[in-house]
PDB file of C-alpha atoms in Angstrom:
ATOM      1  CA  MET A   1     163.779 178.556  92.612  1.00  0.00           C
ATOM      2  CA  ASP A   2     160.599 177.786  94.743  1.00  0.00           C
ATOM      3  CA  PHE A   3     157.216 177.907  93.495  1.00  0.00           C
ATOM      4  CA  LEU A   4     156.205 181.655  93.874  1.00  0.00           C
ATOM      5  CA  GLN A   5     159.274 182.712  91.714  1.00  0.00           C
ATOM      6  CA  THR A   6     158.453 179.945  89.136  1.00  0.00           C
ATOM      7  CA  LEU A   7     154.448 181.880  89.051  1.00  0.00           C
ATOM      8  CA  ALA A   8     156.396 185.525  88.449  1.00  0.00           C
ATOM      9  CA  GLN A   9     158.243 183.738  85.950  1.00  0.00           C
ATOM     10  CA  ARG A  10     155.323 182.074  84.380  1.00  0.00           C
ATOM     11  CA  ASN A  11     153.311 185.714  84.514  1.00  0.00           C
ATOM     12  CA  SER A  12     156.016 187.583  82.758  1.00  0.00           C
ATOM     13  CA  ASP A  13     155.978 185.248  80.216  1.00  0.00           C
ATOM     14  CA  PHE A  14     152.369 185.080  80.491  1.00  0.00           C
ATOM     15  CA  ALA A  15     152.533 189.196  80.572  1.00  0.00           C
ATOM     16  CA  ASP A  16     154.846 189.520  77.361  1.00  0.00           C
ATOM     17  CA  ASN A  17     153.500 187.020  75.010  1.00  0.00           C
ATOM     18  CA  GLU A  18     149.687 185.642  75.275  1.00  0.00           C
ATOM     19  CA  PHE A  19     147.854 188.692  77.553  1.00  0.00           C
ATOM     20  CA  THR A  20     145.283 190.343  75.560  1.00  0.00           C
ATOM     21  CA  ALA A  21     144.576 193.498  76.828  1.00  0.00           C
ATOM     22  CA  GLY A  22     140.960 194.870  76.256  1.00  0.00           C
ATOM     23  CA  MET A  23     138.758 192.073  77.352  1.00  0.00           C
ATOM     24  CA  LYS A  24     136.072 192.264  77.968  1.00  0.00           C
ATOM     25  CA  MET A  25     134.451 191.591  81.737  1.00  0.00           C
ATOM     26  CA  MET A  26     130.949 189.124  80.625  1.00  0.00           C
ATOM     27  CA  PRO A  27     131.719 185.951  79.247  1.00  0.00           C
ATOM     28  CA  SER A  28     132.340 186.232  75.360  1.00  0.00           C
ATOM     29  CA  ARG A  29     130.410 182.837  74.977  1.00  0.00           C
ATOM     30  CA  ARG A  30     127.885 183.651  77.315  1.00  0.00           C
ATOM     31  CA  THR A  31     128.643 180.917  79.658  1.00  0.00           C
ATOM     32  CA  THR A  32     128.837 179.996  83.187  1.00  0.00           C
ATOM     33  CA  ILE A  33     130.530 176.930  84.180  1.00  0.00           C
ATOM     34  CA  ILE A  34     130.053 175.741  88.256  1.00  0.00           C
ATOM     35  CA  GLY A  35     132.822 173.069  88.908  1.00  0.00           C
ATOM     36  CA  CYS A  36     135.090 171.293  91.562  1.00  0.00           C
ATOM     37  CA  VAL A  37     138.492 172.736  93.028  1.00  0.00           C
ATOM     38  CA  ASP A  38     139.812 169.724  92.423  1.00  0.00           C
ATOM     39  CA  PRO A  39     143.140 170.554  90.516  1.00  0.00           C
ATOM     40  CA  ARG A  40     142.443 167.446  88.018  1.00  0.00           C
ATOM     41  CA  VAL A  41     139.064 168.846  87.094  1.00  0.00           C
ATOM     42  CA  ASP A  42     140.008 172.293  85.725  1.00  0.00           C
ATOM     43  CA  PRO A  43     137.306 173.813  83.203  1.00  0.00           C
ATOM     44  CA  MET A  44     140.252 176.125  81.457  1.00  0.00           C
ATOM     45  CA  ASN A  45     142.084 172.557  80.542  1.00  0.00           C
ATOM     46  CA  VAL A  46     139.624 169.911  81.055  1.00  0.00           C
ATOM     47  CA  LEU A  47     137.069 171.859  78.222  1.00  0.00           C
ATOM     48  CA  LYS A  48     139.805 173.588  76.142  1.00  0.00           C
ATOM     49  CA  LEU A  49     138.415 177.335  76.765  1.00  0.00           C
ATOM     50  CA  GLU A  50     139.861 180.185  75.360  1.00  0.00           C
ATOM     51  CA  PRO A  51     140.389 183.295  78.212  1.00  0.00           C
ATOM     52  CA  GLY A  52     137.474 184.919  78.609  1.00  0.00           C
ATOM     53  CA  GLU A  53     135.288 182.681  76.639  1.00  0.00           C
ATOM     54  CA  ALA A  54     133.410 181.205  80.585  1.00  0.00           C
ATOM     55  CA  ALA A  55     133.014 182.638  83.862  1.00  0.00           C
ATOM     56  CA  VAL A  56     134.486 179.606  85.814  1.00  0.00           C
ATOM     57  CA  ILE A  57     132.671 179.090  89.701  1.00  0.00           C
ATOM     58  CA  ARG A  58     134.557 176.709  91.842  1.00  0.00           C
ATOM     59  CA  ASN A  59     133.946 174.998  95.296  1.00  0.00           C
ATOM     60  CA  VAL A  60     134.577 171.956  96.515  1.00  0.00           C
ATOM     61  CA  GLY A  61     132.534 169.444  94.779  1.00  0.00           C
ATOM     62  CA  GLY A  62     130.978 171.675  92.020  1.00  0.00           C
ATOM     63  CA  ARG A  63     127.867 171.679  94.423  1.00  0.00           C
ATOM     64  CA  VAL A  64     125.245 174.080  94.312  1.00  0.00           C
ATOM     65  CA  ASN A  65     125.354 175.098  97.627  1.00  0.00           C
ATOM     66  CA  PRO A  66     124.184 178.872  99.570  1.00  0.00           C
ATOM     67  CA  ALA A  67     127.272 180.633  98.469  1.00  0.00           C
ATOM     68  CA  LEU A  68     126.740 179.333  94.907  1.00  0.00           C
ATOM     69  CA  LEU A  69     123.863 180.776  94.280  1.00  0.00           C
ATOM     70  CA  GLU A  70     124.806 184.144  96.085  1.00  0.00           C
ATOM     71  CA  THR A  71     127.753 184.334  93.924  1.00  0.00           C
ATOM     72  CA  MET A  72     125.406 183.666  90.211  1.00  0.00           C
ATOM     73  CA  ALA A  73     123.125 186.704  92.503  1.00  0.00           C
ATOM     74  CA  LEU A  74     125.926 188.961  92.256  1.00  0.00           C
ATOM     75  CA  LEU A  75     127.620 187.897  88.982  1.00  0.00           C
ATOM     76  CA  ARG A  76     123.943 188.778  87.562  1.00  0.00           C
ATOM     77  CA  SER A  77     123.990 192.125  89.352  1.00  0.00           C
ATOM     78  CA  LEU A  78     127.238 192.478  87.959  1.00  0.00           C
ATOM     79  CA  ALA A  79     125.819 192.168  84.376  1.00  0.00           C
ATOM     80  CA  LYS A  80     122.773 193.715  84.636  1.00  0.00           C
ATOM     81  CA  ALA A  81     125.222 197.380  86.094  1.00  0.00           C
ATOM     82  CA  ARG A  82     126.937 196.768  82.915  1.00  0.00           C
ATOM     83  CA  GLY A  83     123.846 197.033  80.632  1.00  0.00           C
ATOM     84  CA  SER A  84     123.551 192.940  80.025  1.00  0.00           C
ATOM     85  CA  GLU A  85     121.609 190.105  81.443  1.00  0.00           C
ATOM     86  CA  ILE A  86     122.373 186.710  82.445  1.00  0.00           C
ATOM     87  CA  GLY A  87     119.353 184.583  80.858  1.00  0.00           C
ATOM     88  CA  GLU A  88     118.316 184.601  77.159  1.00  0.00           C
ATOM     89  CA  GLY A  89     121.058 182.917  75.349  1.00  0.00           C
ATOM     90  CA  TRP A  90     123.596 182.370  78.415  1.00  0.00           C
ATOM     91  CA  ASN A  91     124.367 178.419  79.499  1.00  0.00           C
ATOM     92  CA  LEU A  92     124.817 177.728  82.768  1.00  0.00           C
ATOM     93  CA  ILE A  93     127.171 174.068  83.124  1.00  0.00           C
ATOM     94  CA  LEU A  94     127.475 172.232  85.940  1.00  0.00           C
ATOM     95  CA  LEU A  95     131.116 169.856  85.910  1.00  0.00           C
ATOM     96  CA  HIS A  96     130.698 167.259  88.747  1.00  0.00           C
ATOM     97  CA  HIS A  97     133.673 163.785  88.544  1.00  0.00           C
ATOM     98  CA  THR A  98     134.134 160.546  88.868  1.00  0.00           C
ATOM     99  CA  ASP A  99     136.371 159.988  92.053  1.00  0.00           C
ATOM    100  CA  CYS A 100     136.043 163.450  93.878  1.00  0.00           C
ATOM    101  CA  GLY A 101     137.439 164.003  97.402  1.00  0.00           C
ATOM    102  CA  ILE A 102     133.933 165.367  98.412  1.00  0.00           C
ATOM    103  CA  VAL A 103     133.265 161.545  99.430  1.00  0.00           C
ATOM    104  CA  GLY A 104     136.037 161.553 102.202  1.00  0.00           C
ATOM    105  CA  CYS A 105     134.603 164.668 103.804  1.00  0.00           C
ATOM    106  CA  SER A 106     131.134 163.199 104.069  1.00  0.00           C
ATOM    107  CA  HIS A 107     133.377 160.483 106.222  1.00  0.00           C
ATOM    108  CA  HIS A 108     135.527 162.491 108.182  1.00  0.00           C
ATOM    109  CA  ALA A 109     133.755 165.923 108.045  1.00  0.00           C
ATOM    110  CA  PRO A 110     130.311 165.607 108.268  1.00  0.00           C
ATOM    111  CA  GLU A 111     129.328 168.156 109.699  1.00  0.00           C
ATOM    112  CA  LEU A 112     131.345 170.573 107.612  1.00  0.00           C
ATOM    113  CA  LEU A 113     130.328 169.288 104.489  1.00  0.00           C
ATOM    114  CA  ALA A 114     126.674 169.625 105.317  1.00  0.00           C
ATOM    115  CA  LYS A 115     127.499 173.695 106.733  1.00  0.00           C
ATOM    116  CA  HIS A 116     128.936 173.999 102.947  1.00  0.00           C
ATOM    117  CA  LEU A 117     125.931 172.213 100.853  1.00  0.00           C
ATOM    118  CA  GLY A 118     123.100 174.541 103.991  1.00  0.00           C
ATOM    119  CA  ILE A 119     121.915 171.111 105.037  1.00  0.00           C
ATOM    120  CA  ALA A 120     121.240 169.319 108.071  1.00  0.00           C
ATOM    121  CA  PRO A 121     124.024 166.646 108.607  1.00  0.00           C
ATOM    122  CA  GLN A 122     121.227 163.485 108.771  1.00  0.00           C
ATOM    123  CA  ASP A 123     119.787 164.960 105.488  1.00  0.00           C
ATOM    124  CA  LEU A 124     123.930 164.330 103.727  1.00  0.00           C
ATOM    125  CA  PRO A 125     122.943 160.783 102.505  1.00  0.00           C
ATOM    126  CA  ALA A 126     120.497 161.980  99.793  1.00  0.00           C
ATOM    127  CA  LYS A 127     122.776 164.608  98.435  1.00  0.00           C
ATOM    128  CA  ALA A 128     124.196 161.279  95.974  1.00  0.00           C
ATOM    129  CA  ILE A 129     127.719 162.765  97.365  1.00  0.00           C
ATOM    130  CA  ASP A 130     129.029 158.877  96.247  1.00  0.00           C
ATOM    131  CA  ASP A 131     127.870 159.037  92.604  1.00  0.00           C
ATOM    132  CA  PRO A 132     128.883 161.906  90.342  1.00  0.00           C
ATOM    133  CA  TYR A 133     126.183 161.295  87.933  1.00  0.00           C
ATOM    134  CA  GLN A 134     123.534 161.763  90.249  1.00  0.00           C
ATOM    135  CA  SER A 135     124.717 164.415  92.439  1.00  0.00           C
ATOM    136  CA  VAL A 136     125.089 166.290  89.071  1.00  0.00           C
ATOM    137  CA  ALA A 137     121.266 165.390  88.198  1.00  0.00           C
ATOM    138  CA  GLN A 138     120.317 166.461  91.733  1.00  0.00           C
ATOM    139  CA  ASP A 139     121.675 170.154  91.286  1.00  0.00           C
ATOM    140  CA  VAL A 140     120.095 170.575  87.669  1.00  0.00           C
ATOM    141  CA  ALA A 141     117.627 169.947  89.392  1.00  0.00           C
ATOM    142  CA  MET A 142     117.750 172.356  92.695  1.00  0.00           C
ATOM    143  CA  LEU A 143     118.988 174.938  89.524  1.00  0.00           C
ATOM    144  CA  LYS A 144     115.626 174.321  87.850  1.00  0.00           C
ATOM    145  CA  ALA A 145     113.552 174.753  91.229  1.00  0.00           C
ATOM    146  CA  ASN A 146     115.331 178.053  92.335  1.00  0.00           C
ATOM    147  CA  PRO A 147     113.071 181.481  90.961  1.00  0.00           C
ATOM    148  CA  ASN A 148     115.621 183.267  91.991  1.00  0.00           C
ATOM    149  CA  LEU A 149     117.538 182.164  88.555  1.00  0.00           C
ATOM    150  CA  PRO A 150     116.287 183.262  84.716  1.00  0.00           C
ATOM    151  CA  GLY A 151     113.847 180.618  83.300  1.00  0.00           C
ATOM    152  CA  ASP A 152     115.338 181.012  80.090  1.00  0.00           C
ATOM    153  CA  LEU A 153     119.184 180.740  81.247  1.00  0.00           C
ATOM    154  CA  VAL A 154     120.210 176.615  79.460  1.00  0.00           C
ATOM    155  CA  VAL A 155     121.088 174.340  81.742  1.00  0.00           C
ATOM    156  CA  THR A 156     123.606 171.162  81.165  1.00  0.00           C
ATOM    157  CA  GLY A 157     124.404 168.411  83.605  1.00  0.00           C
ATOM    158  CA  LEU A 158     128.198 167.162  83.084  1.00  0.00           C
ATOM    159  CA  VAL A 159     130.397 164.681  85.145  1.00  0.00           C
ATOM    160  CA  TYR A 160     133.983 163.868  84.360  1.00  0.00           C
ATOM    161  CA  ASP A 161     135.510 160.854  84.291  1.00  0.00           C
ATOM    162  CA  VAL A 162     139.460 161.457  86.003  1.00  0.00           C
ATOM    163  CA  ALA A 163     140.100 157.969  84.548  1.00  0.00           C
ATOM    164  CA  THR A 164     139.510 158.970  80.243  1.00  0.00           C
ATOM    165  CA  GLY A 165     139.953 162.472  80.988  1.00  0.00           C
ATOM    166  CA  ARG A 166     136.362 162.366  79.001  1.00  0.00           C
ATOM    167  CA  ILE A 167     132.986 163.986  79.878  1.00  0.00           C
ATOM    168  CA  GLU A 168     129.771 162.782  79.530  1.00  0.00           C
ATOM    169  CA  THR A 169     126.586 164.774  79.225  1.00  0.00           C
ATOM    170  CA  VAL A 170     124.060 163.550  82.569  1.00  0.00           C
ATOM    171  CA  VAL A 171     121.519 166.008  81.847  1.00  0.00           C
ATOM    172  CA  PRO A 172     121.627 167.384  78.383  1.00  0.00           C
ATOM    173  CA  PRO A 173     120.785 171.367  77.125  1.00  0.00           C
ATOM    174  CA  SER A 174     117.219 172.548  78.415  1.00  0.00           C
ATOM    175  CA  PRO A 175     116.097 175.893  79.761  1.00  0.00           C
ATOM    176  CA  LEU A 176     116.039 175.744  83.452  1.00  0.00           C
ATOM    177  CA  ARG A 177     111.904 176.693  82.935  1.00  0.00           C
ATOM    178  CA  SER A 178     109.902 176.070  80.365  1.00  0.00           C
ATOM    179  CA  ALA A 179     108.438 179.741  79.351  1.00  0.00           C
TER     180      ALA A 179
END
């Protein structure tokens, strides 16, 4: 059986035994998690999320970049269209991790990585590509400085250790901007 057949069988099992009809589009825990595409760091698994609790956005490195900000603006627009507002009472969690493949990108494809991050290649060293603790703090600071995000959104910066399976809070929860 090839992997697509395996996936189809797993989906059939899911539909028969785990599917929940009528789930709401907006996350029940009013939370958005930004993480890396690395399969070792799936927020659904490492944070033991239940279906529908959080919206999860993943990109290379879990970094704040122009595409992420555009996605967040679209999600906010969607929430408004559905009679909700992303802001007060909502959480935004940045989840970076140790042993991230983005480090290899900075050595083997710096121009492509710089484009992904929306910066010039010479600015890559300042992005703390090889240090998830610094990078998550930098990205939280970028979000806090972004006037297009709701100021009462609570942001947290976490680092997941792929060697231990544990998360560490690097940036404690706080509003993007003080009232």
